Coordinates of C-alpha atoms and ligand atoms in Angstrom, one line a residue:
Chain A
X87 CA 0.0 0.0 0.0
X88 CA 1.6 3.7 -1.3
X89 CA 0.0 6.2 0.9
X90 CA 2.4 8.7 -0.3
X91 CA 1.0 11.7 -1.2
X92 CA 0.2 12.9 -4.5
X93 CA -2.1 16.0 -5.8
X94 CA -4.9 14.0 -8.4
X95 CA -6.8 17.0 -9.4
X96 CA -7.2 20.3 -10.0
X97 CA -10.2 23.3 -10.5
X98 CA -10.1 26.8 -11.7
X99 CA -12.9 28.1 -11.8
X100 CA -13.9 31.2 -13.8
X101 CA -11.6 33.6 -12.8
X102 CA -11.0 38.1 -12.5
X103 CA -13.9 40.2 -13.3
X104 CA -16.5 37.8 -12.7
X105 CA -19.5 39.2 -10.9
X106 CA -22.8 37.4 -9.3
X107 CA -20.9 35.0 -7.3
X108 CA -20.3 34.8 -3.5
X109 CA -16.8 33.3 -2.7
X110 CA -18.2 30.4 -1.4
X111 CA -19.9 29.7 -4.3
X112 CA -16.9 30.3 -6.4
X113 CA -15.5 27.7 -3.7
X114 CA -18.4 25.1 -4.0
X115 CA -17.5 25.6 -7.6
X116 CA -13.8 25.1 -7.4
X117 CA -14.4 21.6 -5.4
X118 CA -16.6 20.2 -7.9
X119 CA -14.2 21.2 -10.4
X120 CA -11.1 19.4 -9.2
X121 CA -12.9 15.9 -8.6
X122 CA -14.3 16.1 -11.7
X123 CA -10.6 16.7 -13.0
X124 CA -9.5 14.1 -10.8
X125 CA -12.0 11.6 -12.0
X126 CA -13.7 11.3 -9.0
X127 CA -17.5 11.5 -7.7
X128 CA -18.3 14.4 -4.8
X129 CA -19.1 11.5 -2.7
X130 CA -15.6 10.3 -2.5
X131 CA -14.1 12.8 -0.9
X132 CA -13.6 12.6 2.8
X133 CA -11.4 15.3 3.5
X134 CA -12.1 19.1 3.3
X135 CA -9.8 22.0 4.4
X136 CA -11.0 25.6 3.4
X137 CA -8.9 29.0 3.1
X138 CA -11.1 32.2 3.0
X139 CA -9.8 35.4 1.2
X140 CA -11.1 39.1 2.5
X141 CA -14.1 38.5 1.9
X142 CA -13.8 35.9 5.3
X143 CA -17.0 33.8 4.6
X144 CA -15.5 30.6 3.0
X145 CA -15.2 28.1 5.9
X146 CA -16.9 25.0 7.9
X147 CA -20.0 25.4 5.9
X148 CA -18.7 24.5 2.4
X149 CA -19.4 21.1 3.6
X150 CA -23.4 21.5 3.4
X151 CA -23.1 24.0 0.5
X152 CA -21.6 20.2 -1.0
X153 CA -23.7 18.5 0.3
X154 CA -20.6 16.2 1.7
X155 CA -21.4 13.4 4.5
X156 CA -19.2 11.1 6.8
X157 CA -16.2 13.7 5.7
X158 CA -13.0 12.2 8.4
X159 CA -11.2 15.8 8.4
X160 CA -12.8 18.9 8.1
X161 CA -11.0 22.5 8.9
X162 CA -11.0 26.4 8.4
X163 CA -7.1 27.1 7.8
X164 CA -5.7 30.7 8.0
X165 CA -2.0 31.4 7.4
X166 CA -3.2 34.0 4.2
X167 CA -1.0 33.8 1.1
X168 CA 1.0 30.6 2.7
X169 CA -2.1 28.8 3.4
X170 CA -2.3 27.1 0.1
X171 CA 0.9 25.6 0.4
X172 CA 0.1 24.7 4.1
X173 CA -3.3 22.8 3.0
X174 CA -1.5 20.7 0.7
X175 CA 0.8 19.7 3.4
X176 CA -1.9 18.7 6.2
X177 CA -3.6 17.0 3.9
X178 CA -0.5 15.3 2.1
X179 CA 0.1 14.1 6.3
X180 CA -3.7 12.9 6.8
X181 CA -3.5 11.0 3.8
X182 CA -0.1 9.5 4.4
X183 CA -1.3 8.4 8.3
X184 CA -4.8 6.8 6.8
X185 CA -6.8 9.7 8.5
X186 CA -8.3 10.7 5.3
X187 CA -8.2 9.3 1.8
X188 CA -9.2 12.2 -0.6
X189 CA -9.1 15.5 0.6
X190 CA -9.7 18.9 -1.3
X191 CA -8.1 21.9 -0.5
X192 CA -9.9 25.2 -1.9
X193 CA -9.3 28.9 -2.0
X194 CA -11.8 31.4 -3.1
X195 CA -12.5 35.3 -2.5
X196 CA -14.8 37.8 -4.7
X197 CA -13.4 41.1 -3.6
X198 CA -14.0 42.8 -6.5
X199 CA -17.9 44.5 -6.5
X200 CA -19.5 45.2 -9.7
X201 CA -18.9 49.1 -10.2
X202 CA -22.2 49.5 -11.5
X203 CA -24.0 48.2 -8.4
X204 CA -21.4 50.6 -5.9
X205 CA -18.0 49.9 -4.5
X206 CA -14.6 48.8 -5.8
X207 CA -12.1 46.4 -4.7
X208 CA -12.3 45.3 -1.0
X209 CA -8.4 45.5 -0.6
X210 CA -8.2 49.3 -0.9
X211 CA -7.7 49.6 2.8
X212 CA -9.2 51.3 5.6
X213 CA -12.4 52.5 6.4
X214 CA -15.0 53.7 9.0
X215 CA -12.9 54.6 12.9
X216 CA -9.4 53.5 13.3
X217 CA -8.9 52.3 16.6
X218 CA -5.3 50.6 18.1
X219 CA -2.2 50.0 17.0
X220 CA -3.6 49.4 13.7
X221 CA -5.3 52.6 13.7
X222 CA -2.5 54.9 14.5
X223 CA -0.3 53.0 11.4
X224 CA -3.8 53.7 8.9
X225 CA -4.2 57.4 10.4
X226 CA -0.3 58.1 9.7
X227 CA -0.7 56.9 6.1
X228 CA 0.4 53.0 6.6
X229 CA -3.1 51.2 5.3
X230 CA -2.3 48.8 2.9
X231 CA -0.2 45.9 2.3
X232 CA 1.2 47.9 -0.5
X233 CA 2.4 50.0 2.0
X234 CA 4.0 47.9 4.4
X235 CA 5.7 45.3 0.9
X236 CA 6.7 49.1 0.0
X237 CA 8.5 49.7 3.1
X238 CA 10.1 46.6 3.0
X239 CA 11.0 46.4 -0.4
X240 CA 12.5 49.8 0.1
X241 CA 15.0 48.6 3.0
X242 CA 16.1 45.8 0.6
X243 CA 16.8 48.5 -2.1
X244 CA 18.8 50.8 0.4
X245 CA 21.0 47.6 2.1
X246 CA 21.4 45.8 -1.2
X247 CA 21.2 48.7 -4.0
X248 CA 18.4 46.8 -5.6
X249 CA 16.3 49.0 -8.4
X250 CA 12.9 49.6 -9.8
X251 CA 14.1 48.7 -12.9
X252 CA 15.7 45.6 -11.8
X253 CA 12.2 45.0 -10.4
X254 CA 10.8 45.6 -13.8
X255 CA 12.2 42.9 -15.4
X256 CA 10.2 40.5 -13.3
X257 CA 7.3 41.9 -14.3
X258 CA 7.9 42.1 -18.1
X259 CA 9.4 38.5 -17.8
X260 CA 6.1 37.5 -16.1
X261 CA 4.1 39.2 -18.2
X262 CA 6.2 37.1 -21.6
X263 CA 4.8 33.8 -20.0
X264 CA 0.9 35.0 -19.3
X265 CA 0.7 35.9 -23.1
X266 CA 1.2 32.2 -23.4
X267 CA -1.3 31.3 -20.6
X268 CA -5.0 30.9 -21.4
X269 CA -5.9 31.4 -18.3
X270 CA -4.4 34.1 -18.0
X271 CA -6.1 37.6 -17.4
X272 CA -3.2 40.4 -18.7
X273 CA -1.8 38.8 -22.2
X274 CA -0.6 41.5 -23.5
X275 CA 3.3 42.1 -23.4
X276 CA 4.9 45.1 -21.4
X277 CA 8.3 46.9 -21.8
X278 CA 10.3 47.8 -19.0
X279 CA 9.4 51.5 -19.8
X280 CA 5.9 50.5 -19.5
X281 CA 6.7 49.2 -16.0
X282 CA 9.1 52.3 -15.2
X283 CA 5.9 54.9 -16.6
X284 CA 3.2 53.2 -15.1
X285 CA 1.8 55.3 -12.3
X286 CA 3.0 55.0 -8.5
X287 CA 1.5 53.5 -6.0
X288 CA 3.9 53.6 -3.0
X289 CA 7.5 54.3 -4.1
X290 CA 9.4 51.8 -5.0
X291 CA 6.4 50.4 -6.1
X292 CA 4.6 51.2 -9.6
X293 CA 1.4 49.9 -10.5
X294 CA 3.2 47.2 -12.9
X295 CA 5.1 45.9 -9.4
X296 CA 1.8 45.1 -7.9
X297 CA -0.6 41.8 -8.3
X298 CA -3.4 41.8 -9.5
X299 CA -7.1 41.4 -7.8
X300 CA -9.2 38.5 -8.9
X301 CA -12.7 36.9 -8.4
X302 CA -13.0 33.0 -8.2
X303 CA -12.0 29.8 -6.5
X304 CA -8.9 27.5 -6.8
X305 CA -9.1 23.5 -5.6
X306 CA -6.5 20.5 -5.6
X307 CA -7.8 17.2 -4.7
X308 CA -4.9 15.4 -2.4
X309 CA -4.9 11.4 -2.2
X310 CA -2.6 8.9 -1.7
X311 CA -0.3 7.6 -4.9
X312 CA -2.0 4.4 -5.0
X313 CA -5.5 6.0 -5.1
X314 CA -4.2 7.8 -7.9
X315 CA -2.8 5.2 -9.8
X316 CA -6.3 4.7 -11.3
X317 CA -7.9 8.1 -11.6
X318 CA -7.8 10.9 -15.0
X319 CA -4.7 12.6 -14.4
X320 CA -1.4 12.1 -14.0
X321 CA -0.2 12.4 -10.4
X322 CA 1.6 15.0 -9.1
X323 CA 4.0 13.7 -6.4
X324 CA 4.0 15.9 -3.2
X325 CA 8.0 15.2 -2.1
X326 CA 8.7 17.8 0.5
X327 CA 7.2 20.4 2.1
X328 CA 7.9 22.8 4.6
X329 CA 6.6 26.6 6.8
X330 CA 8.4 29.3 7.9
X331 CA 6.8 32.2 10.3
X332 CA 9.8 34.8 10.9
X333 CA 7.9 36.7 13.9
X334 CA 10.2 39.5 13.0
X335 CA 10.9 41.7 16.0
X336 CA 10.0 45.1 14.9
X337 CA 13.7 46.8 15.9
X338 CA 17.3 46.9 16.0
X339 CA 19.1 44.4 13.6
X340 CA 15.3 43.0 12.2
X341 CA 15.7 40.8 9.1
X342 CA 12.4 42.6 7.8
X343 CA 12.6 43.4 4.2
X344 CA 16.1 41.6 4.0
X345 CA 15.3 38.1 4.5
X346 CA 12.1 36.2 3.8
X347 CA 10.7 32.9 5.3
X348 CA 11.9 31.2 2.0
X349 CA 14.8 30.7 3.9
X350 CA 13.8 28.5 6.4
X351 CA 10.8 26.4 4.9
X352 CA 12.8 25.9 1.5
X353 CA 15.9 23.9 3.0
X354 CA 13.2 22.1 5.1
X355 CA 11.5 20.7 2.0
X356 CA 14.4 20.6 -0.1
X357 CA 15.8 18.1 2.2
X358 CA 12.6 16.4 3.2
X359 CA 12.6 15.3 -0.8
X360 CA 16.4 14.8 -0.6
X361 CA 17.4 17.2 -3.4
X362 CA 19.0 20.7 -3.3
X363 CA 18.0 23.9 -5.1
X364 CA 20.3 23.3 -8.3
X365 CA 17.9 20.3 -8.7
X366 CA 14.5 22.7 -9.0
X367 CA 13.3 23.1 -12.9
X368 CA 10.6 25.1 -12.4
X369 CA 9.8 28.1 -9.2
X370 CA 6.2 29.3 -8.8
X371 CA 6.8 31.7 -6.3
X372 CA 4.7 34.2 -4.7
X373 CA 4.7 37.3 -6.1
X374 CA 1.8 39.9 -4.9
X375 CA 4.9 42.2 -5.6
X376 CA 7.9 42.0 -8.0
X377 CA 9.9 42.6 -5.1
X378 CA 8.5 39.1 -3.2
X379 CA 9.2 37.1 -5.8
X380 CA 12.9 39.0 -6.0
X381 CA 13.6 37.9 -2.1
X382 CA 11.9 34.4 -2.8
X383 CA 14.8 33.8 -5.4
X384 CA 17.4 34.8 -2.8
X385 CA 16.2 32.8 -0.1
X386 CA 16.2 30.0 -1.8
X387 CA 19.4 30.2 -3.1
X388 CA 18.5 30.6 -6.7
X389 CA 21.0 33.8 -6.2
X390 CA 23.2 34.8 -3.1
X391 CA 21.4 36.8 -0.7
X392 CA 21.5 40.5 -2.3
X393 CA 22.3 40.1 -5.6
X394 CA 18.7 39.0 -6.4
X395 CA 18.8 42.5 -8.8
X396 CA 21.7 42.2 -10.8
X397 CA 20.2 38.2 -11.0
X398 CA 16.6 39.1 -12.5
X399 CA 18.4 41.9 -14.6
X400 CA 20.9 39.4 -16.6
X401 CA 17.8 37.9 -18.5
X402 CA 17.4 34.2 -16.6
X403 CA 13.4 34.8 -16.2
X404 CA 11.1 34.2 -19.1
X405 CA 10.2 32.3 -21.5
X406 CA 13.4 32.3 -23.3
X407 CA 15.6 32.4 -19.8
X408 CA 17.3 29.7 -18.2
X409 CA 15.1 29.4 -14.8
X410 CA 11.2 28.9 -15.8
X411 CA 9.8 31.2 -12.5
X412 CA 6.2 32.0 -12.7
X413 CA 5.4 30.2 -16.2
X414 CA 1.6 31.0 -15.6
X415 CA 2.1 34.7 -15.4
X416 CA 1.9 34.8 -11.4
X417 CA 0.1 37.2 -9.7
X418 CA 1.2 40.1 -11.4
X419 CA -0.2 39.1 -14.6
X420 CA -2.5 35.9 -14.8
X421 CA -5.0 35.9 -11.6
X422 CA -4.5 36.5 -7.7
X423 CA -5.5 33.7 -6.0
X424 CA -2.8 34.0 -2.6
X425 CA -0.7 30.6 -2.7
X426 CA -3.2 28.9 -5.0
X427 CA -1.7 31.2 -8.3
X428 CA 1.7 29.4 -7.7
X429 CA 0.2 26.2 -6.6
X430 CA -2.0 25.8 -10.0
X431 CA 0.3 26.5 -12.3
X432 CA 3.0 23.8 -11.0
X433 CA 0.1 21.2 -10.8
X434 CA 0.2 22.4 -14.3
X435 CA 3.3 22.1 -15.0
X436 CA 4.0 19.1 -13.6
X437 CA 1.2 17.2 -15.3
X438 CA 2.9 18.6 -18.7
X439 CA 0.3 20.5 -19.6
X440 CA 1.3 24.0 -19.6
X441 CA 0.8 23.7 -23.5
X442 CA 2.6 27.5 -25.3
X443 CA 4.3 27.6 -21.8
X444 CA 5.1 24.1 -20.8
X445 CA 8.7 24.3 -19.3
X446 CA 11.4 22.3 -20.7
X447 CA 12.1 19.9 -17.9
X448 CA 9.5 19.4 -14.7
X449 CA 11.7 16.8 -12.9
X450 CA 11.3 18.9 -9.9
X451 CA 9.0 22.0 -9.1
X452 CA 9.1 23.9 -6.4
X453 CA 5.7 26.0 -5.2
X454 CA 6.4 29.0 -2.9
X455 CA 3.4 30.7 -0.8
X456 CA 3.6 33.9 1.2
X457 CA 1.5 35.6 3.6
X458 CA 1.1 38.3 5.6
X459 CA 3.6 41.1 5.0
X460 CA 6.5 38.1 4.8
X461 CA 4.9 36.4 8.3
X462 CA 4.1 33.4 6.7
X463 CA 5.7 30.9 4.3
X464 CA 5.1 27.7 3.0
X465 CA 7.3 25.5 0.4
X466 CA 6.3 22.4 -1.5
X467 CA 8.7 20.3 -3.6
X468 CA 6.2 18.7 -6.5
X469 CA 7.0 16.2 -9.1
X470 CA 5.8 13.7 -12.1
X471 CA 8.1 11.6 -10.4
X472 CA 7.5 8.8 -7.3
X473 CA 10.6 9.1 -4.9
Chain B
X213 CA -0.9 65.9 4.2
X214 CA -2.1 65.8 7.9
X215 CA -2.6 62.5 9.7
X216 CA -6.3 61.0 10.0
X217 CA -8.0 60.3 13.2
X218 CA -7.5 57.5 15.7
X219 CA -9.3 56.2 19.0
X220 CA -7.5 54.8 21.7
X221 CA -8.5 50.9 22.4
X222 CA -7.2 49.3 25.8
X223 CA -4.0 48.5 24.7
X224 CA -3.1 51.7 23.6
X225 CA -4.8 54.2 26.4
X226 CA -1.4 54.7 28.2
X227 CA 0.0 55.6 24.9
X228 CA -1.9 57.5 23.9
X229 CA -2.5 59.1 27.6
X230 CA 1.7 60.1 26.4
X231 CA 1.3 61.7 23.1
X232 CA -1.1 63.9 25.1
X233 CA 1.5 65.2 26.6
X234 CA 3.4 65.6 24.1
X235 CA 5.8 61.9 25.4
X236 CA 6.3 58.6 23.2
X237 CA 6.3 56.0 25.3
X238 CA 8.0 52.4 24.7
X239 CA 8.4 49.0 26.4
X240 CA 10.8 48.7 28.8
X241 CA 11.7 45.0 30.3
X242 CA 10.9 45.1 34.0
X243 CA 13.6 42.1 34.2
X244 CA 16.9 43.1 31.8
X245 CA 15.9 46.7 31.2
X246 CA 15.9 46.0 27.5
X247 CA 14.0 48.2 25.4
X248 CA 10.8 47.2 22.8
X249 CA 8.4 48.5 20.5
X250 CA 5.5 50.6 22.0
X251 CA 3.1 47.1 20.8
X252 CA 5.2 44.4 22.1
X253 CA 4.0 42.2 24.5
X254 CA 7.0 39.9 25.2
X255 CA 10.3 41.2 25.9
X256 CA 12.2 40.9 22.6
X257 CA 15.4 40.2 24.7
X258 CA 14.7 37.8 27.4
X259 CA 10.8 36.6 26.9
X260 CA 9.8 38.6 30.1
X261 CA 5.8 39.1 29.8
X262 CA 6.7 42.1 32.2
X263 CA 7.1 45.2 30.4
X264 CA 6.9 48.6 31.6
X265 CA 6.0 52.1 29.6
X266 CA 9.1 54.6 29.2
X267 CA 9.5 57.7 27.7
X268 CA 11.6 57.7 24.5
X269 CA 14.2 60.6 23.7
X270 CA 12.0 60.8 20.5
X271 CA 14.9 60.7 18.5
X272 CA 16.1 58.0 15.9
X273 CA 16.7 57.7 12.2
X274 CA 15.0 56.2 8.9
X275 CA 15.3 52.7 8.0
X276 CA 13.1 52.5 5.3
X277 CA 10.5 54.7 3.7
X278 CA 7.3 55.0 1.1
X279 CA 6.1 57.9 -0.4
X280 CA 2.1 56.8 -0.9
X281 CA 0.2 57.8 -3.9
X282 CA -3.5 57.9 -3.6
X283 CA -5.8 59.0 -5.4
X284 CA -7.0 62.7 -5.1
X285 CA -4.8 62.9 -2.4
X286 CA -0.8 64.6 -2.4
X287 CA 1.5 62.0 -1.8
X288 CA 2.9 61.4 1.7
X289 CA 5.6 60.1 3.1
X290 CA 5.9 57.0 5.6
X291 CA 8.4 55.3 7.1
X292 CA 9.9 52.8 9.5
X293 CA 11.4 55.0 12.1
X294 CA 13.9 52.9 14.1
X295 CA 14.5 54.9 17.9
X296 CA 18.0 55.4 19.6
X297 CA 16.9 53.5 22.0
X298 CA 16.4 50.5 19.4
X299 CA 12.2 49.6 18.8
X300 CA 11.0 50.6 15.1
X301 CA 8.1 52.7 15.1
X302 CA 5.8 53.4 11.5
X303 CA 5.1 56.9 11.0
X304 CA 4.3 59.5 8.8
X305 CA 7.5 62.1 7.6
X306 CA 6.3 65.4 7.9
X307 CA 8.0 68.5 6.9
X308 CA 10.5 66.4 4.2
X309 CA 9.9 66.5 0.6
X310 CA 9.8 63.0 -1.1
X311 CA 13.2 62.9 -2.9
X312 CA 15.2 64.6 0.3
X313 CA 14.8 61.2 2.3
X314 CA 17.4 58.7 2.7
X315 CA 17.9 56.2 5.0
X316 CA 19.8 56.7 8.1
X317 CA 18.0 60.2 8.2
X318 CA 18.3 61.6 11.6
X319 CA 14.4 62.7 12.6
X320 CA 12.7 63.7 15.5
X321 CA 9.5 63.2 16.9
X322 CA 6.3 65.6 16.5
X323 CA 2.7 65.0 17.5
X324 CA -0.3 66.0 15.1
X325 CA -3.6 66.3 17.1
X326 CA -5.7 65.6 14.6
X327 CA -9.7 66.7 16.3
X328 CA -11.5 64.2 17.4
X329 CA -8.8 61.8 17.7
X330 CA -5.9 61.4 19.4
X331 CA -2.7 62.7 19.2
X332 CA -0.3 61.3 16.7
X333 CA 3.6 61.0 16.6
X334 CA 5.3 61.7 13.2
X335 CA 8.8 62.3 12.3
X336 CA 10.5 65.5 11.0
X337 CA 14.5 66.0 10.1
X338 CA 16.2 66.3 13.0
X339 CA 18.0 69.2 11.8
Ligands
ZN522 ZN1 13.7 41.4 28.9

């Protein structure tokens, strides 16, 4: 009996400007969609763990929106743009132990409001009394995450010399993959003057730095290898795994903006799959700003610490680069879905089926997810490949 | 651009009973002495649950900064203020045009007193 665990399916569901659904629909949607993918009937799965977006009201009761009975695990998990990564990896132990045999993992937020009916986006930040701690940062002008990724993004530039262009060519190299990605919501190709002219939104941070904001709902089915042996898709071999929260201590000699959790939860699932970083084909990292997806890169050692700039300058990302990072598009330019963007597109890829934007080789792909302003971190190691 | 408007919560009434009086107060370990942020709750240093509010000398310099862009709005300048005495505090820059900052900026503490809210430190160049 192989219990190790492997993802079997996956579901996107209709994703960016799509109006009329509540995330948990998009989330009841997204389920459906991945055991379907994975060959499966509703009825099979025992397992659900939920991650809610803003929006907060995807949880517990996605299990009676499915209309799922005699599920054996069943939680609410909250570590924001890592939990994706961190779903897969409870699940990938429940499956392995015999808790659970099929479990899906979804994601789904609708913070974008039809314009038409009133409102905009639910990120754009504070409103009604500030109270707190909290408060005090929002009153002074410190409301968003853009801010606070600004601020650190900013140290990085001053310790390392790091540039807004050098940023720029992450987002024009992602940008080169998306217009190969159906699924993709911005197709069409940028310049690094667009990125240096588009407008600011907090220095060092122009709009083509930031991710986008999307509607919908993202699933993976996780069962054990033997389960899959038999279902639609090729497996996709979970092989390591690993978190990282930095609790950063908000003074003297802080690694905040200068070192992410990449550092810690990479080497743990590098060496939990018994390969190092030279042996990764393909990085899906987090990127709700150019600059995460820069300190991702350093921290797993795709780059010394620092030189992540001069790195992303010299022309490795891309399609036509040496390291495939963020074939899909990534946040900044195919759909934000926190650590379910990343976590897609290496399912993707490591079925072989990224089609215009398949990567050369997918021997080993590694999935990065991020939350909070760099609190959170999660790494998975995925592969076509048994151990 | 001036600061918006904040109420105190429990955590932050003895704060904010400081900037009152014109004092920014910080954490300071009842056990080693060591300093921490004005939020902390654990002693940074030793672990120590027992912390105690100091005044600060209201002094430091920049370690990072953002200049915000909203819209309708003239952009402002924030930053992560790191005190002498060592905790990081995130303000607003007042009084320093956008392209004059630079990190390691020596600043010094003001308080807006926004009405209807409390009062609310920012940083200006020390000199
Ligand atoms: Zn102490």
């Amino acid at each position: 009996m192989n219990r190790a665990p492997v993802i079997a399916g996956l579901g996107i569901t209709e994703m960016g400007k799509v109006y009329g659904r509540s995330a948990p629909e998009f989330a009841a949607d997204a389920v459906r969609l991945a055991v379907t993918d994975a060959g499966l009937e509703p009825h099979q799965v025992d397992g659900l763990l939920t991650n809610t977006g803003i929006t907060g009201d995807v949880g517990l009761s996605l299990q009676r929106d499915l209309g799922l009975r005699h599920l054996r695990l069943l939680s609410e998990v909250q570590a924001y743009g890592s939990s994706a990564g961190a779903m897969v990896q409870y699940a990938a132990m429940a499956v392995s132990s015999g808790m659970a045999d099929v479990v899906a993992c979804v994601f789904a937020d609708a913070p974008l409001k039809d314009k038409s009916t009133g409102g905009g986006a639910a990120y754009a930040g504070a409103g009604g009394a500030l109270t707190g701690w909290q408060g005090m940062a929002a009153a002074s002008g410190i409301y968003s995450a853009n801010t606070m990724y600004a601020l650190a993004a900013s140290r990085h530039m001053q310790t390392y010399g790091t540039t807004s262009e050098q940023l720029g060519h992450i987002a024009v190299a992602q940008r080169a993959w998306a217009a190969r990605n159906p699924l993709a919501q911005m197709r069409t190709p940028i310049t690094l003057e667009d990125h240096q002219s588009s407008r600011w939104i907090a220095e060092p941070f122009h709009l083509l730095d930031c991710c986008l904001v999307s509607n919908g709902g993202v699933a993976v089915i996780v069962t054990s290898a033997d389960r899959a042996a038999d279902l639609a898709q090729p497996a996709v071999h979970i092989r390591g795994w690993g978190q990282a929260h930095p609790g950063y201590v908000m003074g003297k000699d802080s690694e905040f903006g200068l070192v992410s959790g990449a550092a810690l939860s990479g080497p743990t699932a590098l060496k939990m799959a018994g390969i190092t970083i030279a042996d990764i084909d393909v990085a899906e990292l987090y990127d709700c700003y150019t600059y995460t997806a820069l300190i991702s890169l350093e921290d797993y050692g795709f780059c010394a610490k620092g030189e992540g700039g001069p790195f992303v300058a010299s022309g490795v990302l891309g399609p036509e680069g040496s390291l495939a990072v963020n074939t899909g598009g990534g946040q900044l330019s195919s759909y934000y879905m926190w650590g379910m963007t990343p976590l897609s597109e290496a399912v993707i890829q490591a079925r072989g089926q990224g089609g215009d934007r398949q990567a050369r080789r997918n021997d080993m792909v590694l999935v990065s997810g991020n939350g909070g302003v760099l609190d959170h971190h999660s790494t998975l190691i995925l592969s076509p490949h048994a151990r | 651009m001036p600061v918006g408007t904040v109420l105190r919560d429990a955590a932050t009434a003895e704060f904010f009973d400081g900037t009152a009086r014109g004092e920014l107060l910080i954490r300071r370990c009842d056990e080693c002495r060591g300093p921490a942020a004005p939020q902390a709750r654990t002693c940074p240093h030793c672990g120590s649950p027992l912390l105690s509010w100091t005044p600060a000398a209201g002094t430091g310099q920049v370690v990072s900064w953002s200049v915000v862009h909203a819209k309708g709005a003239p952009p402002i300048v924030v930053a992560i203020v790191e005190l002498d005495e060592e905790p990081w505090i995130q303000v607003q820059l007042t009084d320093a045009l956008p392209e004059e900052v630079r990190g390691g900026m020596r600043v010094r503490v003001a308080f807006e007193r926004p009405e209807g809210g409390e009062a609310i430190p920012v940083f200006r160049p020390a000199n």
